[in-house]
XYZ file of C-alpha atoms in Angstrom:
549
model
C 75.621 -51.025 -47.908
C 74.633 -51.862 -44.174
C 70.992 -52.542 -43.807
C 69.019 -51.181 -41.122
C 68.463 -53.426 -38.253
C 65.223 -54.920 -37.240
C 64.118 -54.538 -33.651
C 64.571 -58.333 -33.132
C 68.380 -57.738 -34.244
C 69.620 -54.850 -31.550
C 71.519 -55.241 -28.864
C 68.735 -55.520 -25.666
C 71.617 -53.443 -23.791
C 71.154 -50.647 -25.857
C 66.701 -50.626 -25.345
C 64.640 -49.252 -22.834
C 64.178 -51.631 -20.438
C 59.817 -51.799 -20.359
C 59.663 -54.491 -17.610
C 59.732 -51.550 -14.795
C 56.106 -50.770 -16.395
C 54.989 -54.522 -17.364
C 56.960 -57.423 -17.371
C 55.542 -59.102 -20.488
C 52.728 -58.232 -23.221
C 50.469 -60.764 -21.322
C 51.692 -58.808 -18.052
C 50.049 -55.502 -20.116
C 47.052 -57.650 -21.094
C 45.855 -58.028 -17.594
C 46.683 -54.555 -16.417
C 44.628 -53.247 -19.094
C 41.417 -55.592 -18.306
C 42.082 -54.608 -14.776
C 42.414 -50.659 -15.484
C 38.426 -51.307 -17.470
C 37.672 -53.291 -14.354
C 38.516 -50.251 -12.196
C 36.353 -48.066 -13.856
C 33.278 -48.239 -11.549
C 35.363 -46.932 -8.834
C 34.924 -43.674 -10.533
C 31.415 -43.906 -12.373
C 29.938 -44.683 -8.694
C 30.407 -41.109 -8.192
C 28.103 -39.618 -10.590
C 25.439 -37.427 -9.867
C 26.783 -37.168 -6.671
C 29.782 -34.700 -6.885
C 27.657 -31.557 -5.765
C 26.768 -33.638 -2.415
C 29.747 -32.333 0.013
C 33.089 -30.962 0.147
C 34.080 -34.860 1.141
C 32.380 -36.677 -2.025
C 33.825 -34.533 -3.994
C 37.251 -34.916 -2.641
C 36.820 -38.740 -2.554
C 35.533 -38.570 -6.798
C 38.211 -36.816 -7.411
C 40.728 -39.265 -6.127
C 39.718 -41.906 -7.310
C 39.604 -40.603 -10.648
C 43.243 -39.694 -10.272
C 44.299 -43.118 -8.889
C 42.780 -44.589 -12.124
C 44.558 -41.886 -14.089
C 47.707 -42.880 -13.612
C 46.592 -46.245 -13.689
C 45.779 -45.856 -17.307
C 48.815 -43.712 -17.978
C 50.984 -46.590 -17.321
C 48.748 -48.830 -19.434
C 48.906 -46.498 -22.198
C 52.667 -45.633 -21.957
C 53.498 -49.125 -22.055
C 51.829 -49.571 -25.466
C 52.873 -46.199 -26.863
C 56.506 -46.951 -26.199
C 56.222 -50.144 -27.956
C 54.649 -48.933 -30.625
C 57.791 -46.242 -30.347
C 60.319 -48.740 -30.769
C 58.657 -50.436 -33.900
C 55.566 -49.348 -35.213
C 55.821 -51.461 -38.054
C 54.872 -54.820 -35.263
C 51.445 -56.100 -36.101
C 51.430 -56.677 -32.720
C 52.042 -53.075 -31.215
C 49.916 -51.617 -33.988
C 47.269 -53.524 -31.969
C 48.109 -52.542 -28.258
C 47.951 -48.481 -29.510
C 44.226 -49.013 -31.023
C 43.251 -51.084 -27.858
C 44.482 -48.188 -25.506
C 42.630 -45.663 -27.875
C 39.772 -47.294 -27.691
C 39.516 -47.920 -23.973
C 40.717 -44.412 -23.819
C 37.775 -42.716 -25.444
C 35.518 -45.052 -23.348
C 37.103 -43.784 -20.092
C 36.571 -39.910 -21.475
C 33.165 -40.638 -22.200
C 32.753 -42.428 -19.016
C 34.207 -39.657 -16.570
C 32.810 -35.931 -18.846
C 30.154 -35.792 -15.860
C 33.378 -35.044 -13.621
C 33.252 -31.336 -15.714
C 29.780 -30.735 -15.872
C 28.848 -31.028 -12.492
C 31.947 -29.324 -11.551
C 30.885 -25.998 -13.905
C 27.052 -26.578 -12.383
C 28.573 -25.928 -8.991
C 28.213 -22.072 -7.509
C 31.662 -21.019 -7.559
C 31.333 -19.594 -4.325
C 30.935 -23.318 -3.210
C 33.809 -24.901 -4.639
C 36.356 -22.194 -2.896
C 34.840 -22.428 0.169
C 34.945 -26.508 0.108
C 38.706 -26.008 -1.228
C 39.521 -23.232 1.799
C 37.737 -25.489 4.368
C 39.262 -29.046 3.554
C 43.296 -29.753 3.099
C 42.620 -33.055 1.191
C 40.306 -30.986 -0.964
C 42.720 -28.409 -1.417
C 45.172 -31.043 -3.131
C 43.217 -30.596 -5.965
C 42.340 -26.555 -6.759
C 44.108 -26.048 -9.463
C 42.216 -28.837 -11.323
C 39.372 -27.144 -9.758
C 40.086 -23.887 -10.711
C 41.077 -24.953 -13.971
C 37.865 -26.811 -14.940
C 35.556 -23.309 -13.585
C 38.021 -21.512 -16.267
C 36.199 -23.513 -19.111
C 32.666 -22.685 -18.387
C 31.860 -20.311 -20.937
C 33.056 -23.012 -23.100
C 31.302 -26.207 -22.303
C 28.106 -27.752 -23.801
C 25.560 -29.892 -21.866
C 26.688 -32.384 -20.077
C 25.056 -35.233 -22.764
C 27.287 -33.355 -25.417
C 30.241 -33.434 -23.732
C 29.900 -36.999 -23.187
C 29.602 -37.839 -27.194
C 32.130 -35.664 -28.035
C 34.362 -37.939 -25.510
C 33.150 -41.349 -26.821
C 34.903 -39.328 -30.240
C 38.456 -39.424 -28.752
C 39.583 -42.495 -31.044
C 38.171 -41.084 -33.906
C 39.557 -37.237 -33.536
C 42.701 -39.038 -32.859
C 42.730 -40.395 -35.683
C 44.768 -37.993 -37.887
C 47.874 -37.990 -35.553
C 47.679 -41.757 -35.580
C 47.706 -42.229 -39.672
C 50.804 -40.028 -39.741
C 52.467 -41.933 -37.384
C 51.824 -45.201 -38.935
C 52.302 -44.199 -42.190
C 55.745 -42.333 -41.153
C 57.040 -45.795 -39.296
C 55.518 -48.368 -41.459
C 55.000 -47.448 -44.643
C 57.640 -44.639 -45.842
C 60.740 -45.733 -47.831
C 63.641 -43.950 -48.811
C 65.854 -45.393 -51.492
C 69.750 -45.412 -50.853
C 72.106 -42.837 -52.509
C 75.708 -43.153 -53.211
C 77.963 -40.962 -51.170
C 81.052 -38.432 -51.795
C 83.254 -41.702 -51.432
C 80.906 -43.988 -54.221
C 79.429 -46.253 -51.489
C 75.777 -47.041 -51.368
C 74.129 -45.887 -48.096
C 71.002 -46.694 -46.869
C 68.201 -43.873 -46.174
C 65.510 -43.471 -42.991
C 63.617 -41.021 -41.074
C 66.354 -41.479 -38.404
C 69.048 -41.566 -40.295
C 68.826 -38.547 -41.987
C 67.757 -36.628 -39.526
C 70.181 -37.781 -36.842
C 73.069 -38.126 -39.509
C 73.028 -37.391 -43.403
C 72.373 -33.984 -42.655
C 74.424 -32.686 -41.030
C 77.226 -34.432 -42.716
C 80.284 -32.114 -43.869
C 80.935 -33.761 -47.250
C 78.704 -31.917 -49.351
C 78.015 -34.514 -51.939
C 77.131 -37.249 -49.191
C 74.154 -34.453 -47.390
C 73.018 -33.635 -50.821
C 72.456 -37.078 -52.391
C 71.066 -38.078 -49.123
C 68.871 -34.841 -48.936
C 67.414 -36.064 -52.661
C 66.767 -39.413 -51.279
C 64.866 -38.055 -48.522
C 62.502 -36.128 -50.659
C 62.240 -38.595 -53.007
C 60.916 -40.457 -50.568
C 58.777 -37.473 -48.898
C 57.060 -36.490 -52.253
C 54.732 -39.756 -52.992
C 53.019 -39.031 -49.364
C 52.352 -35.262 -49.704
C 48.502 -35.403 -51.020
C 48.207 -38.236 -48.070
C 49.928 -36.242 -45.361
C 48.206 -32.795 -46.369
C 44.670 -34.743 -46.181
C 45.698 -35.786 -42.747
C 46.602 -32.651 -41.325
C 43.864 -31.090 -43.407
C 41.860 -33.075 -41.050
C 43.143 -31.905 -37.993
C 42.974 -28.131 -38.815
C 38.918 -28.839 -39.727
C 38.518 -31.042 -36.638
C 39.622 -28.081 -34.181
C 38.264 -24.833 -36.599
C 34.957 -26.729 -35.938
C 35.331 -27.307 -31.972
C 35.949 -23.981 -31.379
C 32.814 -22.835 -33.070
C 30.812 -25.372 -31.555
C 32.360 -24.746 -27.936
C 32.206 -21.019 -28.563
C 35.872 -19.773 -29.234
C 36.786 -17.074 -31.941
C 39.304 -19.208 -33.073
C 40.743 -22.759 -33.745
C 44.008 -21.197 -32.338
C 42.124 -19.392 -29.090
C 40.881 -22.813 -28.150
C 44.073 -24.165 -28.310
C 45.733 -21.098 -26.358
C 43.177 -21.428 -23.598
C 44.308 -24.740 -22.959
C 48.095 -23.620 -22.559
C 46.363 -20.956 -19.974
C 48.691 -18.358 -21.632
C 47.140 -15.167 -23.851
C 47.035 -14.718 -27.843
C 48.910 -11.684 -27.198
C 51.844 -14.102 -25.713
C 51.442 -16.341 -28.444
C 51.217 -13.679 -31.390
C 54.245 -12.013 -29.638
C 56.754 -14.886 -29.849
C 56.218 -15.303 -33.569
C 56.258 -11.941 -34.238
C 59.014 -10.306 -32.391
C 61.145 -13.569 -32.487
C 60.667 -13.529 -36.783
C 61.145 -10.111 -37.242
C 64.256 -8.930 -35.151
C 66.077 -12.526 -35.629
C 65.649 -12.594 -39.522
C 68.835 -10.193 -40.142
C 71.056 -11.711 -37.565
C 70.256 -15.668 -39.131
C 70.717 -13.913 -42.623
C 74.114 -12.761 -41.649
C 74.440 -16.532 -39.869
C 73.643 -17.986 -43.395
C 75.925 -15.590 -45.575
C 78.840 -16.191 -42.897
C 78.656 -20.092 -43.481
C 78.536 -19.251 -47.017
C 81.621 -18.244 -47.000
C 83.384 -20.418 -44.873
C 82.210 -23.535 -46.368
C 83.268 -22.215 -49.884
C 79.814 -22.803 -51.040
C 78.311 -21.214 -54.611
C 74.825 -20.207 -53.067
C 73.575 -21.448 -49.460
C 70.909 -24.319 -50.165
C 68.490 -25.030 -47.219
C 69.970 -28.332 -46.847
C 73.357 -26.713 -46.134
C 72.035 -25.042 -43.190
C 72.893 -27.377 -40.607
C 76.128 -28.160 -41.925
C 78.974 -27.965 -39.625
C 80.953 -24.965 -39.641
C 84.325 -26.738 -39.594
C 83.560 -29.910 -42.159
C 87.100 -31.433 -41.104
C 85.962 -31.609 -37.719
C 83.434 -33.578 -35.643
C 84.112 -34.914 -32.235
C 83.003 -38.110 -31.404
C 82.348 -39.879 -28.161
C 79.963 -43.074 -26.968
C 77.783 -43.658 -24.531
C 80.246 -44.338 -21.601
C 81.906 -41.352 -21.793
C 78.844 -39.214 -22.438
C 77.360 -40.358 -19.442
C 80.191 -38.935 -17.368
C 80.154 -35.625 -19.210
C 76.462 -35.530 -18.741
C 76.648 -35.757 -15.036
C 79.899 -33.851 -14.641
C 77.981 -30.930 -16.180
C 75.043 -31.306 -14.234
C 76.489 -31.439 -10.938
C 75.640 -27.889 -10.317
C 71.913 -29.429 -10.059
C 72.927 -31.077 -6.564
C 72.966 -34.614 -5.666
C 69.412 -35.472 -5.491
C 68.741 -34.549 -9.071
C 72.060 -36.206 -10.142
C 71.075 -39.020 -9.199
C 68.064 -39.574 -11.121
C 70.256 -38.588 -13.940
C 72.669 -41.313 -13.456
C 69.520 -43.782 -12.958
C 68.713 -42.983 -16.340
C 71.789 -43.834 -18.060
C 72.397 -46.456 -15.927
C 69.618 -48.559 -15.777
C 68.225 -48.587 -19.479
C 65.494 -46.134 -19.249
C 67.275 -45.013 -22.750
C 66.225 -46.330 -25.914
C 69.291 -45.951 -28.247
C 69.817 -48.144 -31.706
C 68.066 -47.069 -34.774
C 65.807 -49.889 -36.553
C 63.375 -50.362 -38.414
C 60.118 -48.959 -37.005
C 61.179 -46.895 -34.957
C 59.410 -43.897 -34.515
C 61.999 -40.413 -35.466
C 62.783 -37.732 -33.520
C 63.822 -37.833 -29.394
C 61.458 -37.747 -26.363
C 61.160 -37.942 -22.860
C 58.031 -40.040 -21.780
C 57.141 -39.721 -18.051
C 54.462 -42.095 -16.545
C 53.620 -41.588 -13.054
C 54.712 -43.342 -10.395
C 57.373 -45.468 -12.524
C 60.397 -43.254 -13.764
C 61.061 -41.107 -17.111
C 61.703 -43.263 -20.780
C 63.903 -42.048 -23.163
C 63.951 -42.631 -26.979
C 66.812 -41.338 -29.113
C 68.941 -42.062 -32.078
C 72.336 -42.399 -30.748
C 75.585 -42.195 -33.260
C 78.218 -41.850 -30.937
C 78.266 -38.337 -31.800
C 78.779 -35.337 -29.536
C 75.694 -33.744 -30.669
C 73.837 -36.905 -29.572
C 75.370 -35.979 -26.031
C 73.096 -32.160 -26.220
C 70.157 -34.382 -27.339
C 70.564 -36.489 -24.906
C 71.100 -33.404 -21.987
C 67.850 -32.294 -23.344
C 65.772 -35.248 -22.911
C 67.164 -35.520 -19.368
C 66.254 -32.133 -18.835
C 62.258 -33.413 -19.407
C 63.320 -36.786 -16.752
C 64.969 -34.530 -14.577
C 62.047 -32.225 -14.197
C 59.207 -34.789 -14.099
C 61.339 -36.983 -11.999
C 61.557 -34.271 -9.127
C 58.193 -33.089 -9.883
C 56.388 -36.568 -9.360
C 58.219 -37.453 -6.124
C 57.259 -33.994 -4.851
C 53.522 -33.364 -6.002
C 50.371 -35.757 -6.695
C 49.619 -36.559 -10.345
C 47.072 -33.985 -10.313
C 49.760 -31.302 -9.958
C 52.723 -32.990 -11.551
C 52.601 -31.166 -14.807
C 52.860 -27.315 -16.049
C 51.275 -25.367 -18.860
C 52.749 -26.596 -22.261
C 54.100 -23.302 -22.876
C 56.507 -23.932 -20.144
C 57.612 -27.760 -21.134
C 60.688 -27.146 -22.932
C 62.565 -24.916 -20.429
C 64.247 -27.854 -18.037
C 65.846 -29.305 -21.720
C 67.270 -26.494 -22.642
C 68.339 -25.458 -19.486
C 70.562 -28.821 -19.414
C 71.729 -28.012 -23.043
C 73.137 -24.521 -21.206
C 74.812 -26.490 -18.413
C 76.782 -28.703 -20.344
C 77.318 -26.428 -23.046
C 78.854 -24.444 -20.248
C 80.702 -27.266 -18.943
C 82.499 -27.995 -22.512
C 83.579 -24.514 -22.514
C 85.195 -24.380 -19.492
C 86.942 -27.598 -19.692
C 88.651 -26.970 -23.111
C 91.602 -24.655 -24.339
C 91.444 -25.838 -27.545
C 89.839 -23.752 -29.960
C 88.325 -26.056 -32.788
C 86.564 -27.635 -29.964
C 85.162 -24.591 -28.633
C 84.130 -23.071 -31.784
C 81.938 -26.543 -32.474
C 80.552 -26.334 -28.630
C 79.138 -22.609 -29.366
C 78.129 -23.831 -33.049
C 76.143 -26.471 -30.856
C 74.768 -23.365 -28.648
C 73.787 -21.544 -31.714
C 72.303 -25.261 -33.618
C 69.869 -24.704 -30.090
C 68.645 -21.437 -30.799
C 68.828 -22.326 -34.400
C 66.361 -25.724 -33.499
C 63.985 -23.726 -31.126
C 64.054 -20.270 -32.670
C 64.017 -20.383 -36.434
C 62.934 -24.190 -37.037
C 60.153 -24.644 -34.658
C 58.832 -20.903 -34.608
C 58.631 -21.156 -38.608
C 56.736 -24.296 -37.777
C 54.232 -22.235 -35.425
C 54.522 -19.535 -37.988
C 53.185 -22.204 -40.303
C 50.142 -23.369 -38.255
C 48.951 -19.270 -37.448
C 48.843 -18.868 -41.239
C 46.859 -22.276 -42.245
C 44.324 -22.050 -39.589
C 43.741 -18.225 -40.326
C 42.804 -19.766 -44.097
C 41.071 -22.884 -42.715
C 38.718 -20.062 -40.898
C 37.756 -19.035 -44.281
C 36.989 -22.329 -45.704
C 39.853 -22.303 -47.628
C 40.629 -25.582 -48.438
C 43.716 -27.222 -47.154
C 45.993 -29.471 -50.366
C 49.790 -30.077 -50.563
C 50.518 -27.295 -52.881
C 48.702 -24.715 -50.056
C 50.825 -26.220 -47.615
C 54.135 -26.324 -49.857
C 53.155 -22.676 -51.348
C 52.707 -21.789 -47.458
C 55.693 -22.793 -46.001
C 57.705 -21.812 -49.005
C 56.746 -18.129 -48.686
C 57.366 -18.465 -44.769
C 61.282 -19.996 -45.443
C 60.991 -16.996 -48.153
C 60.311 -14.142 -45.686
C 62.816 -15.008 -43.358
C 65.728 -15.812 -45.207
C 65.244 -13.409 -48.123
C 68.038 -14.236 -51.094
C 70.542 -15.337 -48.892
C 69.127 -19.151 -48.885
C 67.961 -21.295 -51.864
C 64.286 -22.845 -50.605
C 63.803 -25.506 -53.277
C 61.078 -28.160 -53.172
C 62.522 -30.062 -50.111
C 62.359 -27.124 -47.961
C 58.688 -26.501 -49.104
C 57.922 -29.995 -48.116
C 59.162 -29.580 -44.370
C 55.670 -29.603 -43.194
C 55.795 -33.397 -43.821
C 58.051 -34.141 -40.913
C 56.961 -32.507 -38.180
C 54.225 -34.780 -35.662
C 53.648 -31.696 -33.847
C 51.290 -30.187 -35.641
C 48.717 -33.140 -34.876
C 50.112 -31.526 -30.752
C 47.659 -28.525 -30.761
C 49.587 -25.162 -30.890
C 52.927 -27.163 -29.554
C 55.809 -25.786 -32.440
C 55.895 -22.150 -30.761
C 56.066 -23.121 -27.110
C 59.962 -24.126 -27.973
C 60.733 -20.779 -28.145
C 58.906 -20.311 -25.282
C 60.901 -22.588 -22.967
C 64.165 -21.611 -24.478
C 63.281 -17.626 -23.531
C 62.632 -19.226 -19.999
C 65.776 -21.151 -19.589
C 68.221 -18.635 -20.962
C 66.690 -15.705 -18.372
C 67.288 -18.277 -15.933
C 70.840 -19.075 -16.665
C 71.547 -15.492 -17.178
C 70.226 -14.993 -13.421
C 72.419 -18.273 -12.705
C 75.627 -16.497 -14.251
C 75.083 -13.917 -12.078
C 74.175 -14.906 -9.040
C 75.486 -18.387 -8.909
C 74.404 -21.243 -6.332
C 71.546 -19.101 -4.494
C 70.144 -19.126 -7.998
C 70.266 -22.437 -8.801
């Protein structure tokens, strides 16, 4: 058996290369005294916003310049902690950042309340009568949209010097998840002992064709799930409580209207997605299940089987080299500009590849102003890490293009948006494969890889959302929130959608466990979302061609 690595162990090729944020931890120590250091540059400014059109244009610069200062304090120490949370050392940075965090949201709530104790009138005028000013009215705007919603201006500024604390649940599952959680090893369909993670089961062991391998590794995982259940529903438990109660306080009818408000999207948009999407793709992924049934010669479809390839005798593989050049082949369509931030990235190590120990599960794309889009994936030389990979670009691409065309202040979109540029890379080289193969295996596992999208961001991550609607509507009740509610919950959820064609033992139930987005806010659904967007989009591309694009 070949242990896991530690980070001291991996090849520094294959990392992220942090320098182009800080050069060194001590580099990071004095960026962060001088980002507390800074913060007078914005405090000066209080009291004073409501003076002119000017002051107020000045205040709000400066609290974006020391924005994005922050952002690449805190990025720094997030992505370390990324790499390996188990470091004494990055466990430290993250509560540091927290901390000064909550200091600088306690610090800056009088930017709000003076804001929302401006005429409205005012503020539009000011915004229609100075360009610099103008820079900034969608913040503007955005901030008069919560009036009805915010408390005195001394409230607001407790509930800020809170932000470490209400932080606190998504922080305890993270550390727990990197640092503490085991998995034992399990022998596979060959009788060789294999070690178990996070990462490598859910970038390898399960989707594995042998069926004895993804089932003795699918034991070890929930082996090693089960002992953290009471621990992890607590946690979450938390979270639900902490937002039920800040709607009431800030005046919301619900834990999940707060949380939509923020997305500037409607309930009825939300509602709809999980609805529609749950009802009229249930028979189709039914028929999905029942077909790979069949195929794979199985005696009843387990939940684990799922994601098992279609074709168990066949899985092409590839490495990083030659990814790259598929990558940008299939993005070429894009144009040259956004090309070549593409090749930056997988040139220049802004990609975090090898799995060790620590490191935090999963794939994302973190963007800090003013520096360039980080990467963090588990990469097995496999040509689903190539889709992954397209879809994280898809986040660099956008955020790339977005910063070197807008200020900070207008660099990002509503949440609900956020996953359309990934998928829409998954489409392009999806698209790509197609066209540049004639044989048929190949193009059967490039639309299995189309479907495995839709499968990801339709059923997977809308029966996650379909999992939050149902706990808050009980944790409005005062129903309390345990493992077995959350098990019994998402069992019955698996159970509706899948009916008898799918066996959802205790694993299954347990799903909840794995999944940091629900310490995001309402973030599961908004996959589905992005992948409506993107697909209308490439449908218009299809059609149209270039002029769309």
């Amino acid at each position: 058996m070949s242990a896991r690595l530690t980070r001291a162990q991996v090849k520094i090729e294959e990392t992220w290369n942090l320098d182009d944020l800080f050069p060194s931890n001590e580099a990071w120590e004095k960026g962060l005294a001088a980002c507390e250091a800074a913060l007078p540059t914005v405090t000066q400014y209080q009291g004073r916003l409501a003076e002119s059109a000017a002051t107020l244009r000045d205040a709000l610069g400066a609290q974006e310049k020391l924005t994005v200062q922050f952002i690449r304090v805190m990025t720094y120490a997030s992505l370390r902690n990324s790499e390996d949370g188990t470091s004494p050392a990055n466990q430290g940075m993250m509560a540091r950042i927290q901390a000064l965090g909550a200091k600088f949201n306690a610090a800056t709530t009088f930017f709000k309340s003076e804001i929302l104790a401006m005429p409205v009138d005012t503020v539009e005028a000011w915004i229609a009568g100075d360009a610099e000013l103008a820079v900034f009215a969608n913040n503007l705007r955005d901030t008069l949209a919560d009036k009805p919603y915010t408390l005195s201006p001394e409230t607001e500024k407790v509930l800020a010097s809170f932000g470490e604390v209400f932080g606190a649940p998504y922080m305890t599952y993270l550390r727990s998840r990197t640092s503490d959680m085991q998995f034992a090893s399990f022998t596979d369909a060959e009788g060789n002992e294999q070690a178990n993670s996070f990462n490598g089961f859910e970038g390898g062991w399960e989707i594995v064709p042998e069926v004895a391998t993804r089932h003795a590794a699918w034991e070890s995982f929930v082996n090693g799930l089960r002992p953290y259940q009471n621990t992890y529903s607590a946690t979450w438990a938390t979270e639900v409580k902490k937002n039920v109660v800040m709607a009431k306080v800030r005046g919301f009818g619900s834990a999940q209207e707060m949380l939509i408000h923020g997305q500037r999207v409607t309930m009825d948009a939300y509602n709809n997605l999980l609805d529609v999407i749950q009802t009229e793709l249930s028979p189709h992924m039914r028929r999905y299940a029942n077909l790979k049934k069949r195929v794979l010669g199985l005696d009843k479809m387990k939940w684990i089987d799922l994601k098992a390839p279609l074709d168990p005798t066949y899985s092409p593989a590839t490495n990083f080299d030659a990814a790259r050049d598929i990558i940008l082949e299939a993005l070429s369509p894009l144009g040259d500009e956004y090309c070549a931030g593409m090749k930056r990235a997988l040139t220049e190590r802004w990609c975090d590849l090898p799995d060790n120990v620590g490191k935090g599960g999963g794939a994302f794309c973190s963007s800090p102003y003013g520096v360039h889009p980080f990467i963090l994936i588990t990469w097995k030389n496999s040509m689903r890490d190539v889709f992954t990979m397209a879809h994280e670009l898809g986040h660099a691409g956008h955020f790339l293009m977005a910063q070197k065309y807008q200020r900070y202040v207008n660099n990002r979109p509503s949440t609900f948006f956020i996953e359309a540029p990934s998928t829409m890379n998954e489409m392009f080289l999806g698209q790509h494969l197609l066209k540049g193969s004639t044989d048929p295996r190949f193009r059967r596992w490039v639309i299995m890889q189309f479907l495995g999208t839709y499968y990801h961001n339709y059923v997977t991550h809308i029966l996650e959302g379909e999992l939050q609607r149902r706990i808050y509507n009980l944790a409005e009740t005062g129903a309390p929130i345990t493992a077995v509610t959350l098990s019994t919950t998402k069992g019955q959820i698996l159970s509706d959608f899948w009916g008898d064609t799918v066996e959802i033992d205790e694993g299954a139930k347990l799903t909840w466990m794995r999944q940091p987005h629900y310490y995001m806010g309402l973030y599961p659904y908004t996959y589905s979302a992005g992948l409506t967007c993107s697909t209308a989009a490439m449908q218009q591309i299809q059609a149209e061609g270039q002029p769309a694009i």
